[in-house]
Amino acid sequence: MWVWALLPVILAVFGTIGLWVVYAIAVSNNTVNITAEFPYISTCGSYNPQSCLFSQICNICCVLALWIVTIRFQQIRDLSCASRLNTAGLVLGFISSIGISILGNFQQSVLKEVHLLGALLAFFLGLAYFWVQTWLSYYSPPSHDRWWVVPVRAILCSLCTCLVICMFALHSTGFPSEAAMCEWALVMCFFALFGIFAAEFRHIDFHKLTVQKKGMKTASDANGVWTLQEIH
C-alpha cells in the first residue's frame, strides 16, 4: 500500500527542511557567525529560540525512525528472511533512533557529554544499521526495485562511512568548518537512506490484528496479511 511509502519520505523531507530552517534562524539572529567558521548542526540548535525547534525536530524524527525500523524488521521477517542479522538491525535501529532524541534534547551548551553520547549513538549505530539493511536487501527475495535500491544504498553507506572518518579526522586536526560541512553532508545522506525505504514500503499491503480472549498465535496468508487468531 503506497501510504506506507510516505512514511520514509515524510521523515527525509521533514528532517532536511527542519534542520535547514534551524540553520537559517541561527544565521539570521547572529547566534552563529558563518564568516568566522561554518557551524555544526548542534551549534545551530544550541541557542534560543531555535533550540526549542531543534529539540522538536529531533523528537519527531526519532518517533518516525522508530516506526520505520519496526516496519522494516517486520517486512524482512515476512519475506522469510528472519535471522539474527535482522534482529541485530532492529536493535541498532532502535538505539540509534533514541540517540537522535538524546542529542536533540541535551544541547551541547547545556550537557555536552550527554549530547555527544547521543551523537555517537545516532551516527555510528545508525551507520551500522544501514549497512545491515544493505546486506539484507541484497540477500532478500528479488523485487522490482532491488536492482537500484541495493547499489544506491551501498553507495550512500560508503559515502557516510567516508564522511564520518573525515569529520572526526578534520575535527581532531583543527579544521572545524570542514568537519561541520562533513557533518551536514552526513546527516543529509542519512535522510536519503531513510527515504530509500519508500521503494520497499510501497509493496506492503496492510496489517490486520484480531485480538481474542484465549490463547493466540500468529499466522500469515499469501498476501502478507498478519492476523492474531484464536486457539480453542
Coordinates of N, CA and C in Angstrom, one line a residue:
M1 N 0.8 -1.2 0.0 CA 0.0 0.0 0.0 C 0.9 1.2 0.0
W2 N 0.6 2.2 -0.9 CA 1.5 3.3 -1.1 C 1.6 4.2 0.1
V3 N 0.6 4.1 1.0 CA 0.6 5.0 2.2 C 1.8 4.8 3.0
W4 N 2.2 3.5 3.1 CA 3.4 3.2 3.9 C 4.7 3.9 3.3
A5 N 4.7 4.0 2.0 CA 5.8 4.6 1.4 C 6.0 6.1 1.7
L6 N 4.9 6.7 2.2 CA 5.0 8.1 2.6 C 5.8 8.3 3.8
L7 N 5.8 7.3 4.7 CA 6.5 7.5 6.0 C 8.0 7.8 5.9
P8 N 8.8 7.0 5.1 CA 10.2 7.4 5.0 C 10.4 8.7 4.3
V9 N 9.5 9.0 3.3 CA 9.6 10.3 2.6 C 9.3 11.5 3.5
I10 N 8.3 11.3 4.4 CA 8.0 12.4 5.4 C 9.2 12.6 6.3
L11 N 9.8 11.5 6.8 CA 11.0 11.7 7.6 C 12.1 12.4 6.9
A12 N 12.4 12.0 5.7 CA 13.5 12.6 5.0 C 13.3 14.1 4.7
V13 N 12.0 14.4 4.2 CA 11.7 15.8 3.8 C 11.6 16.7 5.1
F14 N 10.9 16.2 6.1 CA 10.7 16.9 7.3 C 12.1 17.2 8.0
G15 N 12.9 16.2 8.1 CA 14.2 16.4 8.8 C 15.1 17.3 8.0
T16 N 15.1 17.2 6.7 CA 16.0 18.0 5.9 C 15.6 19.5 6.0
I17 N 14.3 19.7 5.8 CA 13.8 21.1 5.8 C 13.9 21.7 7.2
G18 N 13.6 20.9 8.2 CA 13.7 21.3 9.6 C 15.0 21.8 10.0
L19 N 16.1 21.0 9.7 CA 17.4 21.4 10.1 C 17.9 22.6 9.4
W20 N 17.6 22.7 8.1 CA 18.0 24.0 7.4 C 17.2 25.2 7.9
V21 N 16.0 25.0 8.4 CA 15.3 26.1 9.0 C 16.0 26.5 10.3
V22 N 16.4 25.6 11.1 CA 17.2 25.9 12.3 C 18.5 26.6 11.9
Y23 N 19.1 26.2 10.9 CA 20.4 26.9 10.4 C 20.0 28.3 10.0
A24 N 18.9 28.5 9.3 CA 18.6 29.8 8.8 C 18.3 30.8 10.0
I25 N 17.6 30.3 11.0 CA 17.2 31.1 12.2 C 18.5 31.5 12.9
A26 N 19.4 30.5 13.1 CA 20.7 30.8 13.8 C 21.5 31.8 13.1
V27 N 21.5 31.8 11.7 CA 22.3 32.8 11.0 C 21.6 34.1 11.1
S28 N 20.3 34.1 11.0 CA 19.5 35.4 11.0 C 19.6 36.2 12.3
N29 N 19.6 35.4 13.4 CA 19.7 36.1 14.7 C 21.1 36.2 15.2
N30 N 22.1 35.9 14.4 CA 23.5 36.0 14.7 C 24.0 35.2 15.9
T31 N 23.4 34.1 16.1 CA 23.9 33.2 17.2 C 25.0 32.3 16.6
V32 N 25.2 32.3 15.3 CA 26.3 31.7 14.7 C 26.9 32.7 13.7
N33 N 28.2 32.6 13.5 CA 28.8 33.5 12.5 C 29.5 32.7 11.4
I34 N 28.8 32.6 10.3 CA 29.3 31.8 9.2 C 30.5 32.4 8.5
T35 N 30.8 33.7 8.8 CA 32.0 34.3 8.2 C 33.3 33.8 9.0
A36 N 33.1 33.5 10.2 CA 34.2 33.1 11.1 C 34.5 31.6 10.8
E37 N 33.4 30.8 10.9 CA 33.5 29.4 10.6 C 32.1 28.8 10.4
F38 N 32.1 27.7 9.6 CA 30.8 27.1 9.3 C 30.4 26.3 10.5
P39 N 29.1 26.5 10.9 CA 28.7 25.8 12.2 C 28.3 24.4 12.1
Y40 N 28.5 23.6 13.2 CA 27.9 22.3 13.3 C 26.4 22.4 13.4
I41 N 25.7 21.3 13.1 CA 24.3 21.3 13.3 C 23.9 21.6 14.8
S42 N 24.7 20.9 15.7 CA 24.4 21.1 17.1 C 24.7 22.5 17.6
T43 N 25.6 23.2 17.0 CA 25.9 24.6 17.3 C 24.7 25.5 17.0
C44 N 24.1 25.2 15.8 CA 23.0 26.0 15.4 C 21.8 25.8 16.3
G45 N 21.6 24.6 16.8 CA 20.5 24.2 17.7 C 20.7 24.4 19.2
S46 N 21.8 25.1 19.5 CA 22.2 25.2 20.9 C 21.6 26.5 21.6
Y47 N 21.1 27.4 20.8 CA 20.7 28.7 21.4 C 19.2 29.0 21.1
N48 N 18.6 29.7 22.0 CA 17.2 30.1 21.8 C 17.1 31.2 20.7
P49 N 16.0 31.2 20.0 CA 14.8 30.3 20.1 C 14.9 29.0 19.3
Q50 N 15.9 28.9 18.5 CA 15.9 27.7 17.6 C 16.2 26.4 18.3
S51 N 16.7 26.5 19.5 CA 17.0 25.2 20.3 C 15.7 24.5 20.6
C52 N 14.6 25.2 20.8 CA 13.3 24.6 21.0 C 12.8 23.9 19.8
L53 N 13.0 24.5 18.6 CA 12.6 23.9 17.3 C 13.5 22.7 17.1
F54 N 14.8 22.8 17.3 CA 15.7 21.7 17.1 C 15.3 20.5 17.9
S55 N 14.9 20.7 19.2 CA 14.5 19.6 20.0 C 13.3 18.9 19.5
Q56 N 12.3 19.7 19.0 CA 11.1 19.1 18.5 C 11.3 18.3 17.2
I57 N 12.2 18.9 16.4 CA 12.5 18.2 15.1 C 13.2 16.8 15.4
C58 N 14.1 16.8 16.3 CA 14.8 15.6 16.7 C 13.8 14.6 17.3
N59 N 12.9 15.0 18.1 CA 11.9 14.1 18.8 C 11.0 13.5 17.7
I60 N 10.5 14.3 16.8 CA 9.6 13.8 15.7 C 10.4 12.8 14.8
C61 N 11.6 13.2 14.5 CA 12.4 12.3 13.6 C 12.7 11.0 14.4
C62 N 12.9 11.0 15.7 CA 13.1 9.8 16.5 C 11.9 8.9 16.4
V63 N 10.7 9.4 16.6 CA 9.5 8.6 16.5 C 9.3 8.0 15.2
L64 N 9.5 8.8 14.1 CA 9.3 8.3 12.7 C 10.4 7.3 12.4
A65 N 11.6 7.5 12.9 CA 12.6 6.5 12.7 C 12.3 5.2 13.4
L66 N 11.9 5.2 14.6 CA 11.5 4.0 15.3 C 10.4 3.3 14.6
W67 N 9.4 4.0 14.1 CA 8.3 3.4 13.3 C 8.8 2.7 12.1
I68 N 9.7 3.4 11.3 CA 10.3 2.8 10.1 C 11.1 1.6 10.4
V69 N 11.9 1.6 11.4 CA 12.8 0.5 11.8 C 11.9 -0.7 12.1
T70 N 10.8 -0.5 12.9 CA 9.9 -1.6 13.2 C 9.2 -2.2 12.0
I71 N 8.8 -1.4 11.1 CA 8.1 -1.9 9.9 C 9.1 -2.6 9.0
R72 N 10.3 -2.1 8.9 CA 11.3 -2.8 8.1 C 11.7 -4.1 8.7
F73 N 11.8 -4.2 10.0 CA 12.0 -5.5 10.6 C 11.0 -6.5 10.3
Q74 N 9.7 -6.1 10.4 CA 8.6 -7.0 10.1 C 8.5 -7.4 8.7
Q75 N 8.8 -6.4 7.8 CA 8.8 -6.7 6.4 C 9.9 -7.8 6.0
I76 N 11.1 -7.6 6.5 CA 12.1 -8.6 6.3 C 11.7 -10.0 6.8
R77 N 11.1 -10.0 8.0 CA 10.6 -11.3 8.6 C 9.5 -11.9 7.7
D78 N 8.6 -11.1 7.2 CA 7.5 -11.6 6.4 C 8.0 -12.2 5.1
L79 N 9.2 -11.7 4.6 CA 9.8 -12.3 3.4 C 10.5 -13.6 3.7
S80 N 10.3 -14.1 4.8 CA 11.0 -15.4 5.2 C 12.5 -15.2 5.3
C81 N 12.9 -14.0 5.7 CA 14.3 -13.7 5.9 C 14.7 -13.5 7.4
A82 N 13.9 -14.1 8.2 CA 14.1 -13.9 9.7 C 15.5 -14.5 10.0
S83 N 16.3 -13.7 10.7 CA 17.6 -14.1 11.1 C 18.1 -13.2 12.2
R84 N 19.2 -13.6 12.8 CA 19.8 -12.8 13.8 C 20.3 -11.5 13.3
L85 N 20.7 -11.4 12.1 CA 21.1 -10.1 11.5 C 19.9 -9.1 11.4
N86 N 18.7 -9.6 11.1 CA 17.5 -8.8 11.1 C 17.2 -8.3 12.5
T87 N 17.4 -9.2 13.5 CA 17.1 -8.8 14.9 C 18.2 -7.7 15.3
A88 N 19.4 -8.0 14.9 CA 20.5 -7.0 15.2 C 20.2 -5.7 14.6
G89 N 19.7 -5.7 13.4 CA 19.3 -4.4 12.7 C 18.2 -3.7 13.5
L90 N 17.3 -4.4 14.0 CA 16.2 -3.8 14.8 C 16.8 -3.2 16.1
V91 N 17.7 -3.8 16.7 CA 18.3 -3.3 18.0 C 19.2 -2.0 17.6
L92 N 20.0 -2.1 16.5 CA 20.8 -1.0 16.1 C 19.9 0.2 15.8
G93 N 18.8 -0.1 15.0 CA 17.9 1.0 14.6 C 17.2 1.6 15.8
F94 N 16.8 0.9 16.8 CA 16.2 1.4 18.0 C 17.1 2.3 18.8
I95 N 18.3 1.8 19.0 CA 19.3 2.6 19.8 C 19.7 3.9 19.1
S96 N 20.0 3.8 17.8 CA 20.4 5.0 17.1 C 19.3 6.0 17.0
S97 N 18.0 5.5 16.9 CA 16.9 6.4 16.9 C 16.8 7.2 18.2
I98 N 16.9 6.4 19.3 CA 16.9 7.1 20.6 C 18.1 8.1 20.7
G99 N 19.2 7.8 20.1 CA 20.3 8.7 20.1 C 19.9 10.1 19.5
I100 N 19.0 10.0 18.5 CA 18.6 11.3 17.8 C 17.8 12.1 18.9
S101 N 17.0 11.5 19.6 CA 16.3 12.2 20.7 C 17.2 12.8 21.8
I102 N 18.2 12.0 22.1 CA 19.1 12.4 23.2 C 19.9 13.7 22.7
L103 N 20.4 13.6 21.5 CA 21.2 14.8 21.1 C 20.4 16.0 20.8
G104 N 19.1 15.8 20.6 CA 18.2 17.0 20.4 C 17.8 17.6 21.7
N105 N 17.6 16.8 22.7 CA 17.1 17.3 24.0 C 18.2 17.8 24.9
F106 N 19.4 17.3 24.7 CA 20.5 17.7 25.6 C 21.5 18.5 24.7
Q107 N 21.3 19.8 24.6 CA 22.1 20.6 23.7 C 23.6 20.6 24.2
Q108 N 24.5 20.8 23.3 CA 25.9 20.8 23.7 C 26.3 22.0 24.7
S109 N 25.5 23.0 24.6 CA 25.8 24.2 25.5 C 25.3 23.9 26.9
V110 N 24.5 22.8 27.1 CA 23.9 22.5 28.5 C 24.6 21.3 29.0
L111 N 24.5 20.2 28.4 CA 25.1 18.9 28.8 C 25.9 18.3 27.6
K112 N 27.1 18.8 27.5 CA 27.9 18.4 26.3 C 28.2 16.9 26.2
E113 N 28.5 16.3 27.4 CA 28.8 14.9 27.4 C 27.6 14.0 26.9
V114 N 26.4 14.3 27.5 CA 25.2 13.6 27.1 C 24.9 13.8 25.6
H115 N 25.1 15.0 25.2 CA 24.8 15.4 23.7 C 25.8 14.6 22.8
L116 N 27.0 14.5 23.2 CA 28.0 13.7 22.4 C 27.7 12.2 22.4
L117 N 27.2 11.7 23.5 CA 26.7 10.3 23.6 C 25.6 10.1 22.6
G118 N 24.6 11.0 22.6 CA 23.5 10.8 21.6 C 24.0 10.9 20.2
A119 N 25.0 11.8 19.9 CA 25.5 11.9 18.5 C 26.3 10.7 18.1
L120 N 27.0 10.1 19.0 CA 27.8 8.8 18.7 C 26.8 7.7 18.4
L121 N 25.7 7.6 19.2 CA 24.7 6.6 19.0 C 24.0 6.7 17.7
A122 N 23.7 8.0 17.4 CA 23.0 8.3 16.1 C 23.8 8.0 14.9
F123 N 25.1 8.5 15.0 CA 25.9 8.4 13.8 C 26.5 7.0 13.6
F124 N 27.2 6.4 14.6 CA 27.9 5.2 14.5 C 26.9 4.0 14.4
L125 N 25.9 3.9 15.3 CA 25.0 2.8 15.2 C 24.0 3.0 14.1
G126 N 23.7 4.3 13.7 CA 22.9 4.5 12.6 C 23.5 4.0 11.3
L127 N 24.8 4.3 11.2 CA 25.6 3.8 10.0 C 25.6 2.3 10.0
A128 N 25.9 1.7 11.1 CA 25.9 0.2 11.2 C 24.5 -0.4 10.8
Y129 N 23.4 0.3 11.2 CA 22.1 -0.1 10.9 C 21.9 -0.1 9.3
F130 N 22.3 0.9 8.7 CA 22.1 1.0 7.2 C 23.0 0.0 6.5
W131 N 24.2 -0.3 7.0 CA 25.0 -1.4 6.4 C 24.3 -2.7 6.5
V132 N 23.6 -2.9 7.7 CA 22.9 -4.2 7.8 C 21.7 -4.2 6.8
Q133 N 21.0 -3.1 6.6 CA 19.9 -3.1 5.7 C 20.4 -3.3 4.2
T134 N 21.6 -2.8 3.9 CA 22.2 -3.1 2.6 C 22.4 -4.6 2.4
W135 N 22.9 -5.2 3.4 CA 23.2 -6.7 3.3 C 21.8 -7.4 3.2
L136 N 20.9 -7.1 4.0 CA 19.5 -7.7 4.0 C 18.8 -7.5 2.7
S137 N 19.0 -6.3 2.1 CA 18.4 -6.0 0.8 C 19.0 -6.9 -0.3
Y138 N 20.3 -7.1 -0.2 CA 21.0 -7.9 -1.2 C 20.5 -9.4 -1.2
Y139 N 20.3 -9.9 0.0 CA 20.0 -11.3 0.2 C 18.5 -11.6 0.4
S140 N 17.7 -10.5 0.3 CA 16.2 -10.8 0.4 C 15.7 -11.2 -1.0
P141 N 14.5 -11.8 -1.0 CA 13.9 -12.3 -2.3 C 13.9 -11.1 -3.3
P142 N 14.1 -11.5 -4.6 CA 14.2 -10.4 -5.6 C 12.9 -9.6 -5.7
S143 N 13.0 -8.3 -6.0 CA 11.9 -7.4 -6.1 C 12.2 -6.5 -7.3
H144 N 11.1 -5.8 -7.7 CA 11.3 -4.9 -8.9 C 12.3 -3.7 -8.6
D145 N 12.5 -3.4 -7.4 CA 13.4 -2.3 -7.1 C 14.8 -2.6 -6.6
R146 N 15.0 -3.9 -6.4 CA 16.3 -4.3 -5.8 C 17.5 -3.9 -6.8
W147 N 17.3 -3.9 -8.0 CA 18.3 -3.6 -9.0 C 19.0 -2.3 -8.8
W148 N 18.2 -1.3 -8.2 CA 18.8 0.0 -8.0 C 18.9 0.3 -6.5
V149 N 18.0 -0.3 -5.7 CA 18.0 0.0 -4.2 C 19.3 -0.4 -3.6
V150 N 19.7 -1.6 -3.9 CA 21.0 -2.1 -3.3 C 22.2 -1.3 -3.6
P151 N 22.5 -1.0 -4.9 CA 23.7 -0.2 -5.2 C 23.6 1.2 -4.7
V152 N 22.4 1.8 -4.7 CA 22.3 3.2 -4.2 C 22.5 3.2 -2.7
R153 N 21.9 2.2 -2.0 CA 22.1 2.1 -0.6 C 23.6 1.9 -0.2
A154 N 24.2 1.0 -1.0 CA 25.6 0.7 -0.8 C 26.5 1.9 -1.0
I155 N 26.2 2.7 -2.0 CA 27.0 3.9 -2.3 C 26.8 4.9 -1.2
L156 N 25.6 5.1 -0.8 CA 25.3 6.1 0.3 C 26.0 5.7 1.6
C157 N 25.9 4.4 1.9 CA 26.6 3.9 3.1 C 28.1 4.1 3.0
S158 N 28.7 3.8 1.9 CA 30.1 4.1 1.7 C 30.4 5.5 1.9
L159 N 29.6 6.4 1.3 CA 29.8 7.8 1.4 C 29.7 8.3 2.9
C160 N 28.7 7.7 3.6 CA 28.6 8.1 5.0 C 29.8 7.6 5.8
T161 N 30.3 6.4 5.5 CA 31.5 5.9 6.2 C 32.7 6.9 6.0
C162 N 32.9 7.3 4.8 CA 33.9 8.3 4.5 C 33.7 9.6 5.2
L163 N 32.5 10.1 5.2 CA 32.2 11.3 5.9 C 32.4 11.3 7.4
V164 N 32.1 10.2 8.0 CA 32.3 10.0 9.4 C 33.8 10.1 9.7
I165 N 34.6 9.3 8.9 CA 36.0 9.3 9.1 C 36.6 10.7 8.9
C166 N 36.2 11.4 7.9 CA 36.7 12.7 7.6 C 36.3 13.7 8.6
M167 N 35.0 13.6 9.1 CA 34.5 14.5 10.1 C 35.4 14.5 11.4
F168 N 35.6 13.3 11.9 CA 36.4 13.2 13.1 C 37.9 13.5 12.9
A169 N 38.4 13.2 11.7 CA 39.8 13.5 11.4 C 40.0 15.0 11.3
L170 N 39.1 15.7 10.6 CA 39.2 17.1 10.5 C 39.0 17.8 11.8
H171 N 38.0 17.3 12.6 CA 37.8 18.0 13.9 C 39.0 17.9 14.8
S172 N 39.6 16.7 14.8 CA 40.7 16.5 15.7 C 42.0 17.2 15.3
T173 N 42.1 17.5 14.0 CA 43.3 18.2 13.5 C 43.1 19.7 13.3
G174 N 42.0 20.2 13.8 CA 41.8 21.7 13.9 C 41.2 22.3 12.6
F175 N 40.3 21.6 12.0 CA 39.6 22.1 10.8 C 38.1 22.0 11.1
P176 N 37.6 22.8 12.0 CA 36.2 22.7 12.4 C 35.1 23.0 11.3
S177 N 35.4 24.0 10.5 CA 34.5 24.3 9.4 C 34.3 23.2 8.4
E178 N 35.4 22.6 8.1 CA 35.4 21.4 7.1 C 34.7 20.2 7.8
A179 N 35.0 20.0 9.1 CA 34.3 18.9 9.8 C 32.8 19.1 9.9
A180 N 32.4 20.4 10.1 CA 31.0 20.7 10.2 C 30.3 20.5 8.8
M181 N 31.0 20.8 7.7 CA 30.4 20.5 6.4 C 30.2 19.0 6.2
C182 N 31.2 18.2 6.7 CA 31.1 16.8 6.6 C 29.9 16.3 7.4
E183 N 29.7 16.9 8.6 CA 28.5 16.5 9.4 C 27.2 16.8 8.7
W184 N 27.1 18.0 8.1 CA 25.8 18.3 7.4 C 25.6 17.3 6.2
A185 N 26.7 17.1 5.5 CA 26.6 16.1 4.4 C 26.2 14.7 4.9
L186 N 26.8 14.3 6.0 CA 26.5 13.0 6.6 C 25.0 12.9 6.9
V187 N 24.4 13.9 7.6 CA 23.0 13.9 8.0 C 22.1 13.9 6.8
M188 N 22.5 14.6 5.8 CA 21.6 14.6 4.5 C 21.6 13.2 3.9
C189 N 22.8 12.6 3.9 CA 22.9 11.2 3.4 C 22.0 10.2 4.2
F190 N 22.0 10.4 5.5 CA 21.2 9.6 6.4 C 19.7 9.8 6.0
F191 N 19.3 11.0 5.8 CA 17.9 11.2 5.4 C 17.6 10.6 4.1
A192 N 18.6 10.6 3.2 CA 18.4 10.0 1.9 C 18.3 8.4 2.0
L193 N 19.0 7.9 2.9 CA 19.0 6.4 3.2 C 17.6 6.1 3.8
F194 N 17.1 6.9 4.6 CA 15.7 6.6 5.1 C 14.7 6.7 4.0
G195 N 14.9 7.7 3.1 CA 13.9 7.9 2.0 C 13.9 6.7 1.1
I196 N 15.0 6.0 0.9 CA 15.0 4.9 0.0 C 14.0 3.8 0.5
F197 N 13.7 3.7 1.8 CA 12.8 2.7 2.3 C 11.4 2.8 1.6
A198 N 11.1 4.0 1.0 CA 9.8 4.2 0.4 C 9.7 3.2 -0.8
A199 N 10.8 2.9 -1.5 CA 10.7 2.0 -2.6 C 10.3 0.6 -2.2
E200 N 10.7 0.2 -1.0 CA 10.3 -1.1 -0.5 C 9.0 -1.1 0.3
F201 N 8.7 0.0 1.0 CA 7.5 0.0 1.8 C 6.3 0.1 0.9
R202 N 6.4 0.5 -0.4 CA 5.2 0.6 -1.2 C 4.7 -0.7 -1.6
H203 N 5.4 -1.8 -1.3 CA 4.9 -3.1 -1.6 C 4.2 -3.8 -0.5
I204 N 4.2 -3.1 0.7 CA 3.4 -3.6 1.9 C 2.0 -3.4 1.7
D205 N 1.2 -4.4 1.9 CA -0.3 -4.3 1.8 C -0.8 -3.6 3.1
F206 N -1.1 -4.4 4.1 CA -1.6 -3.8 5.4 C -1.5 -4.9 6.4
H207 N -1.6 -4.5 7.6 CA -1.6 -5.5 8.8 C -2.9 -5.4 9.5
K208 N -3.5 -6.6 9.7 CA -4.8 -6.7 10.4 C -4.6 -7.5 11.7
L209 N -5.1 -6.9 12.8 CA -5.0 -7.6 14.1 C -6.3 -7.9 14.7
T210 N -6.5 -9.1 15.1 CA -7.8 -9.5 15.7 C -7.4 -10.1 17.1
V211 N -7.8 -9.4 18.1 CA -7.4 -9.8 19.5 C -8.5 -10.7 20.1
Q212 N -8.2 -11.9 20.6 CA -9.2 -12.7 21.2 C -8.8 -12.9 22.6
K213 N -9.8 -13.4 23.4 CA -9.6 -13.6 24.9 C -8.6 -14.7 25.2
K214 N -8.7 -15.8 24.4 CA -7.9 -17.0 24.8 C -6.6 -17.0 24.1
G215 N -5.8 -18.1 24.1 CA -4.5 -18.2 23.6 C -4.5 -17.7 22.1
M216 N -3.4 -17.2 21.7 CA -3.3 -16.6 20.4 C -2.0 -17.1 19.7
K217 N -2.1 -17.1 18.4 CA -0.9 -17.5 17.6 C -0.9 -16.5 16.4
T218 N 0.2 -16.4 15.8 CA 0.4 -15.5 14.6 C 0.4 -16.3 13.3
A219 N -0.4 -15.9 12.4 CA -0.4 -16.6 11.1 C -0.4 -15.6 10.0
S220 N 0.0 -16.0 8.8 CA 0.0 -15.1 7.7 C -0.5 -15.8 6.5
D221 N -1.2 -15.1 5.6 CA -1.7 -15.7 4.4 C -0.8 -15.3 3.2
A222 N -1.2 -15.7 2.0 CA -0.3 -15.5 0.9 C -0.1 -14.0 0.5
N223 N -1.0 -13.2 1.0 CA -1.0 -11.7 0.7 C -0.1 -11.0 1.7
G224 N 0.4 -11.7 2.7 CA 1.3 -11.0 3.7 C 0.4 -10.3 4.7
V225 N -0.8 -10.7 4.9 CA -1.7 -10.1 5.9 C -1.6 -10.9 7.2
W226 N -1.1 -10.2 8.3 CA -0.9 -10.9 9.5 C -2.1 -10.8 10.4
T227 N -2.6 -11.9 11.0 CA -3.7 -11.9 11.8 C -3.5 -12.7 13.1
L228 N -3.9 -12.1 14.2 CA -3.8 -12.9 15.5 C -5.1 -13.7 15.6
Q229 N -4.9 -15.0 15.6 CA -6.1 -15.9 15.6 C -6.2 -16.6 16.9
E230 N -7.4 -17.0 17.1 CA -7.8 -17.7 18.4 C -7.5 -19.1 18.3
I231 N -7.0 -19.7 19.5 CA -6.8 -21.1 19.6 C -7.8 -21.6 20.7
H232 N -8.6 -22.5 20.3 CA -9.6 -23.0 21.3 C -9.1 -24.3 21.9

